[in-house]
Amino acid sequence: MSRKYYQEEYETMPRDKIRELQSKRLVEQFKYVYDNVEYYRNRCKEAGVTPDDIKSIDDLDKIPFTCKDDLRATYPYGLFAVPRKEVVRIHASSGTTGKQIVVGYTKGDLDIWDDCAARQLVAVGADEDDIVQDAYGYGLFTGGFGIHGGATKLGCQVIPISSGNTQRQITFMQDLKSTVLCCTPSYAAYLGETLKDMGLTPKDIYLKAGIFGAEPWTEEMRRDIEKSLGLKAYDIYGLTEVLGPGVAFECSEQAGMHVNEDHFIIETIDPKTGKRLPDGEKGELVFTALTKKAFPLMRFRTKDIGVLNVEKCKCGRTFVRMSKPMGRTDDMLIIRGVNVFPSQIEEVLLKQGYAPNYQIIVGRENNTDTFEVKVEMTPEKFSDVIAEVKAQETKLENALLTILQIKAKVILVAPKTIERSEGKAKRVIDTRKLHG
Ligand code: DLL
């Protein structure tokens, strides 16, 4: 029988002990960040906070927030707290402009990440006998490597197949007898469909569990995926800035995601006032990393909206559970698992000599996100020769691909044909209905 927990001592720690541990770690970590990150130290000085003021977790509110803008301002290494030599891995994700946000890990940080991901795998019933098909993207995105590290540490057999090449995914599921599938929920749904299209059923494969995250998905989608692939589908949450997959994980109860509270403090705040909200009230999720050394963010504002539940879970874990993210406070879109900001698109258009008259149209067909960008030609660029228009569209598609790392279909339209707005421009039309 597979084990119930990966690190029982932490995962089932009584809540008062968790608080004690967090309190001790917060005091040490705040001093560590203050001493080692000049940018953050200056922020604290402006706020009039020094390590002497942070005596326990009760002082958390005094600690200034970190936001995505701070990551942009300090690009690439300005928030790192260790000498560059100690950084053994870099990951990155999109910023709101052309520049990526870059994060780093020491060997010790990777070890913590592996533990967090291994906890998730154990929570879905995996052990050394399992074969994990890791179909998250490998590369700068944290999904592939994050799950990979946890699965390796647990002793599973990992198939680092990455995303894409869908028929081969199914062939490997059959031939290599994968038991755990890890990928974005939309890709899981697409794999389910492909299985059917290939004339196969869940009986022809061996999957028992799936770990799906990195983008919003509904309970309805969960049921569909479970049926089409014949597995139990679990949610996993994470973000590049804080760790990657494994910040929070779902257990057998499938009723919220346990936050790895020995490594992170989670808070919900009112996004307008920045005031902390009581548990159970919907607000912006904020994370403080307690143990990471290379890129240790204090009170990072995620812009994800969620709710916390401190009730004891039937699985025996005592870690607080966060709901699925219920939306965002900014305009970030997640398309095919990739984070996209309208401002990135606008920047490309302006650089290519277009006016900022455009519309982003996102939908879902056959469980795959569709992504179109409608752009007005300027009078100078206007042409009614199809081949010329096509060439301009392709050029723009390539420029967008370079910045976004995801393909958009560009449709050029005649000047002055995109509706002008009298108030805020409605640039995004998203028909996916992803928040339940
Ligand atoms: O998506 C890390 C990850 C990889 C998580 C694999 C889970 C599995 P980023 O690319 O930085 O990192 O995107 C982070 O994605 O702020 C949320 O808005 C969204 N997100 C992540 N997990 C979930 C989830 C990875 N389970 C952003 N449900 C976050 C809904 C999610 N949204």
XYZ file of C-alpha atoms and ligand atoms in Angstrom:
468
model
C 0.000 0.000 0.000
C 1.309 3.413 -0.860
C 2.098 5.851 1.910
C -0.386 8.499 2.983
C 1.982 11.433 3.378
C 5.407 12.297 2.082
C 6.499 14.282 5.146
C 3.935 13.424 7.785
C 5.687 15.400 10.506
C 4.989 18.642 8.647
C 1.852 17.772 6.717
C -0.093 16.814 9.840
C 1.518 19.200 12.320
C -0.988 20.670 14.812
C -1.961 24.187 13.752
C -0.453 25.896 16.774
C 2.868 24.211 16.011
C 2.667 25.291 12.347
C 2.157 28.845 13.513
C 5.107 28.563 15.851
C 7.300 27.204 13.080
C 6.162 29.914 10.668
C 6.767 32.559 13.299
C 10.331 31.415 13.926
C 11.089 31.077 10.227
C 9.555 34.452 9.387
C 11.741 36.300 11.877
C 14.874 34.630 10.477
C 13.833 34.992 6.858
C 12.908 38.647 7.138
C 16.332 39.424 8.565
C 17.962 37.319 5.852
C 16.160 39.180 3.060
C 16.741 42.558 4.697
C 20.457 41.857 4.989
C 20.898 40.439 1.492
C 18.554 42.251 -0.894
C 19.395 45.925 -1.176
C 16.264 46.835 -3.137
C 14.023 45.297 -0.511
C 16.028 46.770 2.361
C 15.476 50.234 0.894
C 11.765 49.500 0.600
C 11.699 48.522 4.263
C 13.631 51.609 5.283
C 11.075 53.771 3.473
C 8.363 51.950 5.392
C 10.306 52.366 8.629
C 10.646 48.619 9.282
C 13.816 46.880 10.406
C 14.439 43.305 11.581
C 14.038 44.545 15.176
C 10.362 45.198 14.425
C 9.609 41.660 13.275
C 9.491 39.568 16.426
C 6.842 37.027 15.451
C 4.210 36.220 12.874
C 1.960 38.774 14.577
C 4.167 41.433 12.962
C 3.544 40.146 9.443
C 1.382 43.159 8.566
C 4.325 45.478 9.083
C 6.299 43.859 6.271
C 5.973 45.669 2.915
C 4.477 43.835 -0.059
C 6.400 42.778 -3.139
C 4.635 43.108 -6.522
C 5.275 42.091 -10.083
C 6.437 45.668 -10.776
C 9.260 45.166 -8.274
C 10.409 42.167 -10.281
C 10.401 44.260 -13.409
C 12.282 47.101 -11.747
C 15.013 44.782 -10.539
C 15.345 42.613 -13.654
C 17.271 40.367 -13.913
C 19.124 39.738 -10.647
C 18.093 42.591 -8.342
C 15.969 40.515 -5.952
C 18.387 37.608 -5.652
C 19.692 37.139 -2.114
C 22.703 34.926 -2.818
C 25.865 35.418 -4.891
C 25.223 34.450 -8.506
C 27.519 31.419 -8.130
C 25.088 29.776 -5.749
C 22.214 29.968 -8.224
C 22.005 26.641 -10.003
C 18.727 27.090 -11.912
C 16.782 29.894 -13.559
C 13.117 29.897 -14.524
C 11.104 32.682 -16.094
C 7.598 33.746 -17.024
C 6.019 36.664 -18.818
C 6.057 40.087 -17.304
C 3.507 42.680 -18.253
C 5.856 44.029 -20.914
C 8.329 42.467 -23.331
C 10.719 41.601 -20.501
C 10.383 38.280 -18.737
C 10.475 37.978 -14.984
C 13.414 35.840 -13.939
C 13.723 33.775 -10.760
C 16.486 31.537 -9.411
C 17.102 28.592 -7.114
C 20.009 27.347 -5.017
C 20.586 23.605 -4.630
C 18.772 23.825 -1.306
C 15.816 25.630 -2.928
C 15.494 22.865 -5.514
C 15.470 20.349 -2.697
C 12.562 22.158 -1.040
C 10.729 22.329 -4.367
C 11.233 18.600 -4.905
C 9.724 17.942 -1.466
C 6.703 20.125 -2.198
C 6.077 18.396 -5.521
C 6.640 14.957 -3.966
C 3.961 15.748 -1.362
C 1.535 16.339 -4.206
C 2.431 13.049 -5.875
C 1.991 11.105 -2.632
C -1.330 12.867 -2.022
C -2.669 11.448 -5.310
C -1.537 7.966 -4.309
C 1.781 7.776 -6.169
C 4.882 5.922 -4.957
C 8.051 4.243 -6.266
C 5.980 1.894 -8.406
C 4.464 4.672 -10.438
C 5.313 5.872 -13.910
C 4.845 9.615 -14.204
C 4.237 11.066 -17.651
C 5.323 14.662 -17.227
C 3.603 16.487 -20.068
C 4.008 19.983 -18.656
C 6.315 22.136 -20.745
C 9.998 21.757 -19.910
C 12.143 24.845 -20.146
C 11.781 28.247 -18.573
C 8.216 27.374 -17.526
C 8.318 25.746 -14.089
C 5.778 22.965 -14.772
C 7.946 20.284 -16.397
C 11.004 20.558 -14.167
C 8.956 21.094 -10.998
C 7.027 17.854 -11.255
C 10.103 16.091 -12.584
C 12.101 16.914 -9.443
C 9.372 15.723 -7.084
C 8.760 12.505 -8.991
C 12.466 11.694 -9.141
C 12.904 12.346 -5.438
C 9.977 10.077 -4.658
C 11.544 7.365 -6.792
C 8.934 7.206 -9.532
C 9.902 6.500 -13.107
C 9.616 9.804 -14.948
C 8.840 10.195 -18.624
C 9.981 13.768 -19.410
C 7.881 13.939 -22.542
C 7.000 17.655 -22.176
C 3.886 18.993 -23.890
C 2.904 18.467 -27.507
C 3.130 15.572 -29.938
C -0.239 14.367 -28.754
C -0.472 11.014 -30.504
C 2.934 10.041 -29.155
C 1.674 10.915 -25.664
C -1.071 8.332 -26.084
C 1.290 5.754 -27.564
C 3.631 6.176 -24.582
C 0.706 5.865 -22.175
C -0.063 2.526 -23.775
C 3.451 1.188 -24.297
C 5.216 2.524 -21.203
C 2.114 2.060 -19.022
C 2.138 5.520 -17.443
C 0.069 5.656 -14.258
C 0.187 9.370 -13.414
C -0.292 12.124 -15.982
C 0.831 15.683 -15.276
C -0.102 18.555 -17.612
C -2.409 21.531 -17.898
C -6.120 20.650 -17.589
C -6.833 21.847 -21.110
C -4.123 19.585 -22.465
C -5.514 16.695 -20.403
C -8.924 17.286 -21.966
C -7.348 17.323 -25.407
C -5.490 14.084 -24.649
C -8.830 12.541 -23.630
C -10.318 13.531 -26.941
C -7.342 12.267 -28.908
C -7.575 8.932 -27.119
C -11.118 8.615 -28.377
C -10.202 9.762 -31.883
C -7.559 7.067 -31.997
C -10.320 4.506 -31.409
C -9.158 3.781 -27.839
C -10.848 3.903 -24.433
C -9.490 4.460 -20.887
C -9.325 0.657 -20.614
C -6.482 0.695 -23.141
C -4.269 2.829 -20.896
C -3.150 2.583 -17.273
C -3.575 6.064 -15.822
C -4.929 6.257 -12.270
C -4.293 9.883 -11.372
C -3.684 13.209 -13.032
C -2.087 16.361 -11.596
C -3.435 19.318 -13.499
C -2.818 23.005 -12.888
C -1.230 26.222 -14.131
C -4.545 27.586 -15.416
C -8.154 27.919 -14.239
C -10.455 24.952 -14.754
C -13.936 24.069 -13.593
C -15.428 21.104 -11.716
C -17.227 20.258 -14.920
C -13.930 19.959 -16.734
C -12.648 17.783 -13.919
C -15.504 15.337 -14.414
C -15.010 15.272 -18.183
C -11.281 14.628 -17.895
C -11.788 11.929 -15.263
C -14.219 10.169 -17.570
C -12.305 10.526 -20.797
C -8.960 9.367 -19.383
C -10.241 7.017 -16.654
C -8.343 8.657 -13.806
C -8.874 10.798 -10.734
C -7.984 14.417 -11.516
C -6.271 16.635 -8.940
C -5.570 20.338 -8.937
C -2.142 21.836 -8.247
C -1.303 25.497 -7.785
C 1.885 27.422 -8.064
C 3.529 30.406 -9.656
C 6.975 31.154 -10.973
C 7.677 33.976 -8.527
C 6.946 31.888 -5.454
C 8.185 28.397 -6.449
C 6.443 26.767 -9.420
C 4.032 23.821 -9.107
C 3.706 22.627 -5.528
C 2.966 25.813 -3.613
C -0.406 24.177 -2.896
C -1.787 20.734 -3.726
C -5.021 18.837 -3.668
C -5.461 15.651 -1.631
C -7.848 12.693 -1.984
C -10.722 14.856 -0.711
C -10.499 17.098 -3.797
C -11.767 19.962 -1.667
C -9.256 22.783 -1.915
C -5.481 22.846 -2.159
C -3.252 22.461 0.907
C -0.665 25.206 1.056
C 2.800 23.956 2.063
C 2.744 26.132 5.147
C 6.093 25.080 6.547
C 7.617 26.801 3.494
C 5.057 29.533 2.753
C 2.743 31.853 4.635
C -0.446 32.555 2.730
C -2.676 35.556 3.412
C -5.744 37.002 1.747
C -5.897 40.780 1.459
C -8.333 43.344 0.195
C -6.747 44.213 -3.161
C -7.828 47.859 -2.862
C -6.684 48.665 0.674
C -4.020 45.996 1.177
C -5.640 45.125 4.548
C -5.554 41.512 5.678
C -8.866 39.685 5.539
C -10.088 37.041 7.983
C -9.845 33.412 6.787
C -12.919 32.522 4.761
C -13.189 35.900 3.073
C -12.457 36.203 -0.608
C -9.393 38.284 -1.430
C -6.075 38.540 -3.203
C -3.660 35.754 -2.311
C -0.314 36.850 -0.892
C 2.629 34.532 -0.250
C 5.761 34.828 1.856
C 8.543 32.338 1.202
C 9.976 31.160 4.521
C 12.823 28.891 3.491
C 13.946 29.759 -0.037
C 17.371 31.352 -0.312
C 18.003 32.523 -3.892
C 14.751 34.333 -4.609
C 12.930 34.764 -1.313
C 9.930 37.026 -1.807
C 8.205 38.645 1.149
C 4.439 39.117 0.942
C 4.242 38.675 -2.819
C 0.932 39.860 -4.251
C -0.180 37.207 -6.726
C -3.199 39.067 -8.145
C -5.056 35.739 -7.880
C -8.349 35.907 -5.992
C -9.173 33.063 -3.621
C -10.500 31.987 -0.215
C -8.773 30.134 2.639
C -10.224 27.302 4.682
C -8.542 26.350 7.980
C -10.940 23.532 8.888
C -9.244 20.228 9.409
C -9.292 18.126 6.260
C -10.495 14.523 6.305
C -7.172 13.470 4.761
C -5.468 14.305 8.066
C -3.379 17.160 6.703
C -3.512 20.296 8.793
C -2.204 22.749 6.190
C -4.707 25.473 5.312
C -6.557 24.927 2.033
C -6.931 27.559 -0.656
C -9.800 27.505 -3.111
C -9.230 27.344 -6.821
C -8.264 30.837 -7.957
C -11.552 32.589 -8.748
C -10.182 35.254 -11.036
C -7.487 37.899 -11.061
C -7.192 41.513 -10.096
C -5.291 42.313 -13.291
C -5.873 41.573 -16.966
C -3.543 38.581 -17.266
C -4.935 35.850 -19.500
C -3.786 32.256 -19.384
C -3.966 30.843 -22.885
C -2.975 27.219 -23.432
C -1.253 27.389 -20.061
C 0.833 30.429 -21.014
C 0.463 33.770 -19.229
C -0.357 36.590 -21.608
C -0.794 40.285 -20.821
C -2.629 42.536 -23.303
C 0.148 45.092 -22.726
C 2.688 42.684 -24.251
C 0.595 42.479 -27.406
C 0.187 46.216 -27.556
C 3.933 46.691 -27.264
C 4.549 44.400 -30.239
C 1.933 46.177 -32.345
C 3.424 49.585 -31.647
C 6.944 48.362 -32.391
C 5.717 46.989 -35.715
C 4.206 50.340 -36.663
C 0.528 49.638 -35.946
C -1.789 51.842 -33.917
C -3.144 50.387 -30.664
C -6.470 49.498 -32.241
C -6.819 45.798 -31.657
C -8.909 43.118 -30.056
C -7.844 39.880 -28.398
C -10.356 37.105 -28.908
C -9.981 33.988 -26.775
C -12.291 31.003 -26.938
C -12.247 27.261 -26.650
C -12.780 24.716 -29.396
C -12.358 20.989 -28.852
C -10.898 21.665 -25.433
C -8.127 23.797 -26.857
C -7.902 27.540 -26.418
C -8.255 29.584 -29.567
C -6.348 32.847 -29.664
C -6.882 35.533 -32.269
C -5.634 39.077 -32.415
C -7.585 41.391 -34.673
C -5.530 44.405 -35.669
C -6.420 47.440 -37.714
C -4.124 48.241 -40.577
C -2.939 51.839 -40.540
C -3.692 53.885 -43.671
C 0.031 53.598 -44.567
C 0.025 49.837 -44.213
C -3.321 49.366 -45.876
C -3.443 46.999 -48.820
C -6.220 45.132 -50.591
C -3.870 42.612 -52.152
C -4.446 39.342 -50.351
C -0.841 38.168 -50.592
C 0.419 41.404 -49.062
C -2.046 41.251 -46.210
C -1.101 37.623 -45.562
C 2.576 38.531 -45.466
C 1.900 41.301 -42.949
C -0.166 38.924 -40.823
C 2.594 36.333 -40.795
C 5.179 38.930 -39.842
C 3.054 40.055 -36.932
C 2.328 36.472 -35.870
C 6.061 35.787 -35.714
C 6.753 38.954 -33.741
C 4.025 38.000 -31.243
C 5.316 34.453 -30.978
C 8.769 35.706 -30.017
C 7.404 37.759 -27.146
C 4.502 35.605 -25.974
C 5.943 32.118 -26.615
C 2.551 31.119 -27.953
C 1.029 31.335 -31.408
C -1.756 33.792 -32.063
C -3.732 33.998 -35.274
C -3.501 37.566 -36.522
C -6.343 38.988 -38.562
C -5.686 42.340 -40.166
C -8.742 44.463 -40.785
C -9.269 47.724 -42.637
C -8.509 51.009 -40.851
C -11.261 52.288 -38.536
C -13.256 49.061 -38.467
C -12.645 48.055 -34.850
C -15.277 49.666 -32.710
C -14.012 52.667 -30.724
C -15.019 52.763 -27.141
C -16.303 55.742 -25.263
C -14.997 54.518 -21.984
C -12.432 51.842 -21.261
C -11.487 50.021 -24.435
C -12.792 46.473 -24.422
C -9.714 44.815 -25.782
C -10.327 41.284 -24.613
C -13.205 39.031 -25.542
C -12.869 35.810 -23.576
C -15.731 33.354 -24.020
C -14.206 30.423 -22.100
C -16.147 30.772 -18.788
C -13.391 29.259 -16.676
C -14.392 30.280 -13.208
C -17.146 27.840 -12.333
O 1.648 28.092 -13.788
C 3.193 27.113 -12.217
C 2.499 25.819 -12.325
C 2.978 24.856 -13.197
C 1.396 25.535 -11.525
C 2.355 23.616 -13.269
C 0.767 24.316 -11.578
C 1.249 23.357 -12.448
P 3.104 30.682 -13.858
O 3.290 30.354 -15.293
O 3.967 31.705 -13.234
O 3.311 29.410 -12.975
O 1.587 31.097 -13.671
C 1.070 31.387 -12.399
O -1.112 30.650 -13.098
O -0.805 33.167 -10.624
C -2.490 31.608 -11.463
O -3.111 32.739 -12.027
C -2.393 30.517 -12.504
N -2.514 29.182 -11.905
C -1.532 28.365 -11.480
N -2.067 27.216 -10.999
C -3.415 27.323 -11.111
C -4.520 26.490 -10.792
C 2.620 28.223 -13.087
N -4.367 25.283 -10.271
C -0.400 31.725 -12.496
N -5.766 26.963 -11.044
C -1.036 31.894 -11.140
C -5.952 28.190 -11.577
C -3.693 28.590 -11.682
N -4.955 29.014 -11.906
